[in-house]
PDB file of C-alpha atoms and ligand atoms in Angstrom:
ATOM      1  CA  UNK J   1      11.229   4.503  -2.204  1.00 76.00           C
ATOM      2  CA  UNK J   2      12.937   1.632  -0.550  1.00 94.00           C
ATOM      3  CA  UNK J   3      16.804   1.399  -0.925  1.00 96.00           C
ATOM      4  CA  UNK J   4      18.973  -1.891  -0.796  1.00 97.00           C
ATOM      5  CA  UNK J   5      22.899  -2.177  -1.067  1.00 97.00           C
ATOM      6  CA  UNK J   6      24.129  -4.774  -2.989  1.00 97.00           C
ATOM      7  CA  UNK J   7      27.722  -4.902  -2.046  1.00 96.00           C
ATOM      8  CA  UNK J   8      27.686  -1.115  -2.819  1.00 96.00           C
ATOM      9  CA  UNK J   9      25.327  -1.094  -6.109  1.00 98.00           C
ATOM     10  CA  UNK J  10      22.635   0.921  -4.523  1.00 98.00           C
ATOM     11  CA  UNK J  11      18.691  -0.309  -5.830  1.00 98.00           C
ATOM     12  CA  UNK J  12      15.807   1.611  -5.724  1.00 98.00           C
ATOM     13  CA  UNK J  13      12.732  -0.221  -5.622  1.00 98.00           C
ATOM     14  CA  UNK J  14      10.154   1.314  -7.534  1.00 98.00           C
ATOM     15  CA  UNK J  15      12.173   4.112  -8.680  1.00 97.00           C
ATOM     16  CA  UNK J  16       9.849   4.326 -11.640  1.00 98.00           C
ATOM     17  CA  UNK J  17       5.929   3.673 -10.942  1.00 97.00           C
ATOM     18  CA  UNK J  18       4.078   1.942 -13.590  1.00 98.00           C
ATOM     19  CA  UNK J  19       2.791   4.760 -15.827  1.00 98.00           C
ATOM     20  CA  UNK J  20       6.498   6.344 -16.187  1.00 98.00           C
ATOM     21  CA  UNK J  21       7.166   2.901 -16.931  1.00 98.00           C
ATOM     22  CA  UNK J  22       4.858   2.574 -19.687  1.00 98.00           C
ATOM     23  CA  UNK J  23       6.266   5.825 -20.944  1.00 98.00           C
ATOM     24  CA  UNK J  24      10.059   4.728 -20.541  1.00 98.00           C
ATOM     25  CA  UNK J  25       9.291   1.728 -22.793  1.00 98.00           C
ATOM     26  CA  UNK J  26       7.533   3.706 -25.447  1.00 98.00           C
ATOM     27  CA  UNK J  27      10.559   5.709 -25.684  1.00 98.00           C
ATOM     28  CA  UNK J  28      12.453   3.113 -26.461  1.00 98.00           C
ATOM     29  CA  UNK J  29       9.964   1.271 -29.018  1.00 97.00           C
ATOM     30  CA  UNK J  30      10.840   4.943 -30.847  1.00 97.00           C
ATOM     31  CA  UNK J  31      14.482   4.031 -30.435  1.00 98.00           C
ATOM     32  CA  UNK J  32      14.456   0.516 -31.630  1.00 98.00           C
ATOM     33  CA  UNK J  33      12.272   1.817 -34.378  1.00 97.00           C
ATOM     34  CA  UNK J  34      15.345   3.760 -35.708  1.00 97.00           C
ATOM     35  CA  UNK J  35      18.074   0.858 -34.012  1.00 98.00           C
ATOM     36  CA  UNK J  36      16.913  -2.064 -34.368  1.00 98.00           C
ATOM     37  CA  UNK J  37      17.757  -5.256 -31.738  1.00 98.00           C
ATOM     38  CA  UNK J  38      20.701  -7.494 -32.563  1.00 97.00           C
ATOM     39  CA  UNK J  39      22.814 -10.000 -30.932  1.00 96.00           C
ATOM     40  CA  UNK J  40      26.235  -9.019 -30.425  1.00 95.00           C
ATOM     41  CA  UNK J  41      28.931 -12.070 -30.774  1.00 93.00           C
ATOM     42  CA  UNK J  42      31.468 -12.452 -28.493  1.00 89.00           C
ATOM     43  CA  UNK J  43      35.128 -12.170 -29.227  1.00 87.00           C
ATOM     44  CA  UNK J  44      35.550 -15.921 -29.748  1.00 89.00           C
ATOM     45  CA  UNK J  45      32.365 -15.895 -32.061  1.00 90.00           C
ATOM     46  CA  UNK J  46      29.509 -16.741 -29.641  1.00 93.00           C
ATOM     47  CA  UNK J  47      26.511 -15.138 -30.101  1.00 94.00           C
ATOM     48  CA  UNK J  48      24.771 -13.797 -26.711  1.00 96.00           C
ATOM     49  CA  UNK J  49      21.376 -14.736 -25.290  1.00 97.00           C
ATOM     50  CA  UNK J  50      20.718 -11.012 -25.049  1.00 98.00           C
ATOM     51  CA  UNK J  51      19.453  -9.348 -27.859  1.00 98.00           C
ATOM     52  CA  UNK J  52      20.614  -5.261 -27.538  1.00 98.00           C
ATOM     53  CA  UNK J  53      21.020  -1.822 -29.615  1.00 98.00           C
ATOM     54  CA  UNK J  54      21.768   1.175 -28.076  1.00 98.00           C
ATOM     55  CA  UNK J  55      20.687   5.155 -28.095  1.00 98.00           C
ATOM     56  CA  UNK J  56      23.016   8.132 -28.019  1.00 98.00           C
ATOM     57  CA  UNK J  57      26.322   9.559 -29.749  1.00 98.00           C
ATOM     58  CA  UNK J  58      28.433   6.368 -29.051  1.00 98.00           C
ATOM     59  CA  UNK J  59      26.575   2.746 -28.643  1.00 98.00           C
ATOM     60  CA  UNK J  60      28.239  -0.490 -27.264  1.00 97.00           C
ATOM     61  CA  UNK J  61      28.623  -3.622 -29.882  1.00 96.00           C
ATOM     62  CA  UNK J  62      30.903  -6.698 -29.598  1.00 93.00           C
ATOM     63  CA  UNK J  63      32.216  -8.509 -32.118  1.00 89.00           C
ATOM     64  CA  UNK J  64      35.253 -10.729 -33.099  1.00 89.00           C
ATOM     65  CA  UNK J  65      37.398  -7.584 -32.538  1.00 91.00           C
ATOM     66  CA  UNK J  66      35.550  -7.427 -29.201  1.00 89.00           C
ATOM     67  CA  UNK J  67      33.821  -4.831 -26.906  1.00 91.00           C
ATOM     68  CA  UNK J  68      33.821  -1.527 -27.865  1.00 94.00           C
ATOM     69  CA  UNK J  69      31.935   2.080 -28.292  1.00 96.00           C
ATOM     70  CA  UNK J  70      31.456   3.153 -31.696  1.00 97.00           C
ATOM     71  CA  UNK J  71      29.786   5.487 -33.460  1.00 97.00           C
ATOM     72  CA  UNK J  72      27.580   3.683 -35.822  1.00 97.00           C
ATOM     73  CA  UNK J  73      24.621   0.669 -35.248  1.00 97.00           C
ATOM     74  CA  UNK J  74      26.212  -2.235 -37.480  1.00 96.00           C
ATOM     75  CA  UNK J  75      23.729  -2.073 -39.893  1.00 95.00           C
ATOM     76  CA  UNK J  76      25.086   1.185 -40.862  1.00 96.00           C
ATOM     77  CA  UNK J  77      23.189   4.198 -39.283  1.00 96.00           C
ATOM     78  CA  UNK J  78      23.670   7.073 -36.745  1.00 97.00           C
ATOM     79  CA  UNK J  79      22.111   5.819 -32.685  1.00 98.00           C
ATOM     80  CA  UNK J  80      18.871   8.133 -32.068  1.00 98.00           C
ATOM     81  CA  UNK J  81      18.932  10.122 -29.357  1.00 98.00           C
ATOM     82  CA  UNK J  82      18.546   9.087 -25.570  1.00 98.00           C
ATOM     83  CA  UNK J  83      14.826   9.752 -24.634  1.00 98.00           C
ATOM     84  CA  UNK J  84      14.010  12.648 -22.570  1.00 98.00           C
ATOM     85  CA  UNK J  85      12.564  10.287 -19.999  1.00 97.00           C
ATOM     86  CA  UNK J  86      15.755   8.227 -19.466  1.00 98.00           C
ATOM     87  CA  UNK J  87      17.791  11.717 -19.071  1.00 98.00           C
ATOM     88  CA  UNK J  88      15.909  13.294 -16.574  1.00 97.00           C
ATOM     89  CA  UNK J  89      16.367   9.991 -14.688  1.00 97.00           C
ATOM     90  CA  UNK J  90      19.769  10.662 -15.233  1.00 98.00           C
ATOM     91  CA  UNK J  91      19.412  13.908 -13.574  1.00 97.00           C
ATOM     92  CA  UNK J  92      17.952  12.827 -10.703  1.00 96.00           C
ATOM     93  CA  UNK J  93      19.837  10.296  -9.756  1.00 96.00           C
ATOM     94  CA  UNK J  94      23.556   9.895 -10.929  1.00 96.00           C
ATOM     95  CA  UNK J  95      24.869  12.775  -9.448  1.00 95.00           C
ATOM     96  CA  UNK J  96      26.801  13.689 -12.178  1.00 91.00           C
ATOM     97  CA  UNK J  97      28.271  16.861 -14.062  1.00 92.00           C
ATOM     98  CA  UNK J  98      27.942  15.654 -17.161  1.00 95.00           C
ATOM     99  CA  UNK J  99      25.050  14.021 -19.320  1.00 97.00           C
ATOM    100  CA  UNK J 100      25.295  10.704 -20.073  1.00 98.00           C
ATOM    101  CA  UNK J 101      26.423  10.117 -23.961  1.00 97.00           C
ATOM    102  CA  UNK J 102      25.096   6.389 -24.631  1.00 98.00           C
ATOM    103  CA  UNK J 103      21.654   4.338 -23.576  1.00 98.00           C
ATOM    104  CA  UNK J 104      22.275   0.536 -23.639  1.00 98.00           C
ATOM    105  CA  UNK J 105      19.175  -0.961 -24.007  1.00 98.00           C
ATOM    106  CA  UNK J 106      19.218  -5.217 -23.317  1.00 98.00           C
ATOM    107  CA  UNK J 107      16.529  -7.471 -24.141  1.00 98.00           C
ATOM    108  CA  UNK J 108      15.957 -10.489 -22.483  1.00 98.00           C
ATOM    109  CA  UNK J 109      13.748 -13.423 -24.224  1.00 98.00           C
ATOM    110  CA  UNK J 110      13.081 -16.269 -22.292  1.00 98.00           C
ATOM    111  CA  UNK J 111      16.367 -18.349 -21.125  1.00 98.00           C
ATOM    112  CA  UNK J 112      18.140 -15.448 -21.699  1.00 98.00           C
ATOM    113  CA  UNK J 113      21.095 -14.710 -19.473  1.00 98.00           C
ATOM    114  CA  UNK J 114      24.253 -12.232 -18.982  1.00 97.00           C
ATOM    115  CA  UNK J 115      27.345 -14.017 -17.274  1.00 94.00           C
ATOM    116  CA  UNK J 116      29.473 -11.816 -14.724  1.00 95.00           C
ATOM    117  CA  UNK J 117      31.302  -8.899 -15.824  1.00 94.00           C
ATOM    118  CA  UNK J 118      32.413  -5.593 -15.159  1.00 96.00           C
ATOM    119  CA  UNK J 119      31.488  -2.179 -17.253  1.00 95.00           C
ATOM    120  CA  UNK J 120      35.239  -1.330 -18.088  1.00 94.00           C
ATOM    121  CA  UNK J 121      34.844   0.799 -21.627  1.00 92.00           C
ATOM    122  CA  UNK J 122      33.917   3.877 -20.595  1.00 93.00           C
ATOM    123  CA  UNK J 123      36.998   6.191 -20.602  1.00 91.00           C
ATOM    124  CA  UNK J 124      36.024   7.850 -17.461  1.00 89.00           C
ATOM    125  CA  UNK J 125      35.389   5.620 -14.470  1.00 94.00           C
ATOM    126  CA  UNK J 126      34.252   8.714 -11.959  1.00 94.00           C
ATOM    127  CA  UNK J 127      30.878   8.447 -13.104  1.00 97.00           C
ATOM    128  CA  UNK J 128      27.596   6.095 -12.654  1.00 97.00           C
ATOM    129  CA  UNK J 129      26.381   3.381 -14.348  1.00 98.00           C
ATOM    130  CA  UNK J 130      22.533   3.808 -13.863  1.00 98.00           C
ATOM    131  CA  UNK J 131      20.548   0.734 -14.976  1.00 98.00           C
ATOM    132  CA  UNK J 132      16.241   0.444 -14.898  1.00 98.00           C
ATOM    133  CA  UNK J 133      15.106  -2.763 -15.094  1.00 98.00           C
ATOM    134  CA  UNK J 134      11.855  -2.849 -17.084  1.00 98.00           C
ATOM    135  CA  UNK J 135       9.778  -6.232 -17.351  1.00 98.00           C
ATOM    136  CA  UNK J 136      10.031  -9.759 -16.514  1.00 98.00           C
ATOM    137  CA  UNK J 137      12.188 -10.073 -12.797  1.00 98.00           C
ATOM    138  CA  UNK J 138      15.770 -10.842 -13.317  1.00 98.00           C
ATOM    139  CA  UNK J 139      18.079 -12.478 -10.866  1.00 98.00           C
ATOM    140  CA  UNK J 140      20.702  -9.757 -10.844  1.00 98.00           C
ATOM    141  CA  UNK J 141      24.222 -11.154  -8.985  1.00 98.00           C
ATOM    142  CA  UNK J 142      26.921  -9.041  -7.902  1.00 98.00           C
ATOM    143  CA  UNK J 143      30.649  -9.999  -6.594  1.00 96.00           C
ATOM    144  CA  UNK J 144      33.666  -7.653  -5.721  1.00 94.00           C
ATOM    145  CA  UNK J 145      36.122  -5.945  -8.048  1.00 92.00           C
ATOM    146  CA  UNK J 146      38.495  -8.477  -7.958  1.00 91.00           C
ATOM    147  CA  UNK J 147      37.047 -11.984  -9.790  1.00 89.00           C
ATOM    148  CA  UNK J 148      36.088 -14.629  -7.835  1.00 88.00           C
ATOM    149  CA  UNK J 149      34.759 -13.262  -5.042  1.00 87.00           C
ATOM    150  CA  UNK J 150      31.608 -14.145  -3.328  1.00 92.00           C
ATOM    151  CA  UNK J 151      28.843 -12.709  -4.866  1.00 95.00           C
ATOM    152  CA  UNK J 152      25.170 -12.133  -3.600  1.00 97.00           C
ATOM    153  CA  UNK J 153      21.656 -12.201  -5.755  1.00 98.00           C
ATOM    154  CA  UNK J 154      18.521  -9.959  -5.807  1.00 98.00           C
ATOM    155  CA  UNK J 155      15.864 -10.438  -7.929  1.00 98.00           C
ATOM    156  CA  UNK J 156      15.416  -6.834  -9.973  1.00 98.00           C
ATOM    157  CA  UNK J 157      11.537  -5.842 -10.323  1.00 98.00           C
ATOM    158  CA  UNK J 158      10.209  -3.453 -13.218  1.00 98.00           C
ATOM    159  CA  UNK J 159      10.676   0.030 -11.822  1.00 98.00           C
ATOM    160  CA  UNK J 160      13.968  -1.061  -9.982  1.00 98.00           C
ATOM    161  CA  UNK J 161      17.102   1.547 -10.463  1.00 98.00           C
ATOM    162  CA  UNK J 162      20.463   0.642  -9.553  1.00 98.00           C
ATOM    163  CA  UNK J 163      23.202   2.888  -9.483  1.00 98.00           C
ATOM    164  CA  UNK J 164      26.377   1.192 -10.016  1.00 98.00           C
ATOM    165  CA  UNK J 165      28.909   3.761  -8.997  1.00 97.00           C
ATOM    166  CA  UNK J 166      31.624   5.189  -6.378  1.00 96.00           C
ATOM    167  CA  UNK J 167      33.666   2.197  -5.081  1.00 96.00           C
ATOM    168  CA  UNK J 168      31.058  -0.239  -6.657  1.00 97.00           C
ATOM    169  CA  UNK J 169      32.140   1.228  -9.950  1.00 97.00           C
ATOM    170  CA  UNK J 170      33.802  -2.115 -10.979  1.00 97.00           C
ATOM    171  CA  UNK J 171      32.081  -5.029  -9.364  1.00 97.00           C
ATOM    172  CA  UNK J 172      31.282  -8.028 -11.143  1.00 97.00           C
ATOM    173  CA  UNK J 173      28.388  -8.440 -11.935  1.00 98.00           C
ATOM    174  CA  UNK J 174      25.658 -10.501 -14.130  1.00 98.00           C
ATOM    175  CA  UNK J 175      22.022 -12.010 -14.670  1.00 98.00           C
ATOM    176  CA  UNK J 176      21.469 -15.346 -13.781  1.00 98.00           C
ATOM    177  CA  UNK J 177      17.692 -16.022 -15.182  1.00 98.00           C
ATOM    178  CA  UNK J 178      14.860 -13.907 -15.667  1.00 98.00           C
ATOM    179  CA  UNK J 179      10.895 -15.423 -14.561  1.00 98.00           C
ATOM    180  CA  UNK J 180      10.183 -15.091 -18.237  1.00 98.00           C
ATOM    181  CA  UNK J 181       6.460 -13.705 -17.835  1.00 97.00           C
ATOM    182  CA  UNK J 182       5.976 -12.745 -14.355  1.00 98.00           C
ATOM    183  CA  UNK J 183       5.599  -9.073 -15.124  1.00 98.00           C
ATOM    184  CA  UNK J 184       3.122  -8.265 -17.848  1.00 97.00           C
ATOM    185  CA  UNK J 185       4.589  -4.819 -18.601  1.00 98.00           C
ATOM    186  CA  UNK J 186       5.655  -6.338 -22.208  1.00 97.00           C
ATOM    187  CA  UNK J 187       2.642  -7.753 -23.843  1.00 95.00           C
ATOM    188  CA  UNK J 188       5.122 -11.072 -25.029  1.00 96.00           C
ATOM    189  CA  UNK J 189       6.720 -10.692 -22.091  1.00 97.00           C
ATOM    190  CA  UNK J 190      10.707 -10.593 -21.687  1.00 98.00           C
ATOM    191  CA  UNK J 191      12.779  -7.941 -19.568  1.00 98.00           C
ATOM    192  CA  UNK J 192      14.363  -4.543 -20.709  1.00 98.00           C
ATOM    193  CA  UNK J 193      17.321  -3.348 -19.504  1.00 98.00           C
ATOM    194  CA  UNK J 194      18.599   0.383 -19.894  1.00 98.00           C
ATOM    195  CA  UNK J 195      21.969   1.375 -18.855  1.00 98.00           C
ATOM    196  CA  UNK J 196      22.880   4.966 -19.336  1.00 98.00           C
ATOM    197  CA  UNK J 197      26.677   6.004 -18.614  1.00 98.00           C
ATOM    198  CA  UNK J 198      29.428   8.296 -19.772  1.00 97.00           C
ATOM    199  CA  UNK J 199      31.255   6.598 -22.192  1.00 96.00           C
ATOM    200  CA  UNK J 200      33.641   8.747 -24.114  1.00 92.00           C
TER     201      UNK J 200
HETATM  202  C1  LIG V 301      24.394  -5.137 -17.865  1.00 73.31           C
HETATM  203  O1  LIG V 301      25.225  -5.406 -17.029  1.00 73.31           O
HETATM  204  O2  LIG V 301      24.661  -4.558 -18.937  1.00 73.31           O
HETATM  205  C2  LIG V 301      22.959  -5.528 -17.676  1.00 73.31           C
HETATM  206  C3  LIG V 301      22.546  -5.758 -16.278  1.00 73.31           C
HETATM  207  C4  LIG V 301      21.085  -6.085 -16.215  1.00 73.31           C
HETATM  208  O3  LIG V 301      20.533  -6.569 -17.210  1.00 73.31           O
HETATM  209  O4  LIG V 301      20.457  -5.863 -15.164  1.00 73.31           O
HETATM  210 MN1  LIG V 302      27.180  -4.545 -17.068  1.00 73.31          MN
END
């Protein structure tokens, strides 16, 4: 398995072949069976290109009373458990004491994007972000902690892990594009995007 550093975020190519991938995404068709996709608004009322629900005891929504874990999906119901699948990946690669306790799960559509940011609501920074890129490519940028800096690009492949974690905890970092249809992993085609972290 080939490793790159991305100003710290370590990717593995290929950390998933194409049959676990196959089983990773029915996983999460089970998931957004019980959680269905929705597109979080922004604080000031925009409504994202990304289209996202989450699995485990705490998912991530954003609204006008902005980011935040919470207990509930906002139509109402309880998050369904993180697959099996996705927590063994967990185990193998986040080095981490503790299982993770919520599954982010993005969709991209075409001309979807995600604009730089850093993953700053989890209570307890010591620990990973882990994020499989499933799908279409995506042209995944990454900066410093502090804003502004320069950044560099890498386009993500189906398969791809990176660990965001250690003193890459808090870069900045985003999704420029996606080649809507270059992978054919999703029938319609599109890109998924799990994140699994410890949130509370
Ligand atoms: C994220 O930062 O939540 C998503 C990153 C990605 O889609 O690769
Ligand atoms: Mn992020």
């Amino acid at each position: 398995m080939d490793r790159v550093d991305l100003r710290g975020v370590a990717v593995f190519r290929g950390a998933l072949d194409p049959e676990a991938q196959v089983r990773v995404l029915s996983d999460l068709r089970a998931v957004l069976a019980g959680a269905p996709l929705f597109r979080p608004e922004t604080r000031r009322g925009r409504k994202m290109s990304v289209r996202m629900t989450s699995a485990g005891r705490v998912g991530w929504i954003s609204d006008r009373r902005g980011y935040r874990y919470a207990a509930r999906h906002p139509g109402g119901g309880a998050w369904p458990d993180i697959p099996q699948s996705l927590l063994a990946l967990w185990d193998a690669h986040a080095g981490a004491d503790r299982a993770p306790d919520t599954c982010l799960v993005n969709f991209y559509g075409e001309g979807a994007r995600m604009g730089l940011h850093q993953d700053r609501d989890e209570a307890d920074l010591s620990h990973p972000v882990l994020s499989l890129s499933l799908g279409d490519e995506a042209l995944f940028r990454v900066g410093n902690v502090a804003s502004g800096a320069p950044t560099e690009s890498l386009w993500l492949r189906s398969g791809d892990l990176a660990v965001i974690g250690g003193a890459a905890r808090l870069v900045h970092h985003g999704v420029d594009r996606i080649r809507f249809g270059s992978s054919s992993l999703l029938p319609d085609g599109g890109r998924v995007n799990v994140t699994l972290r410890v949130a509370t």
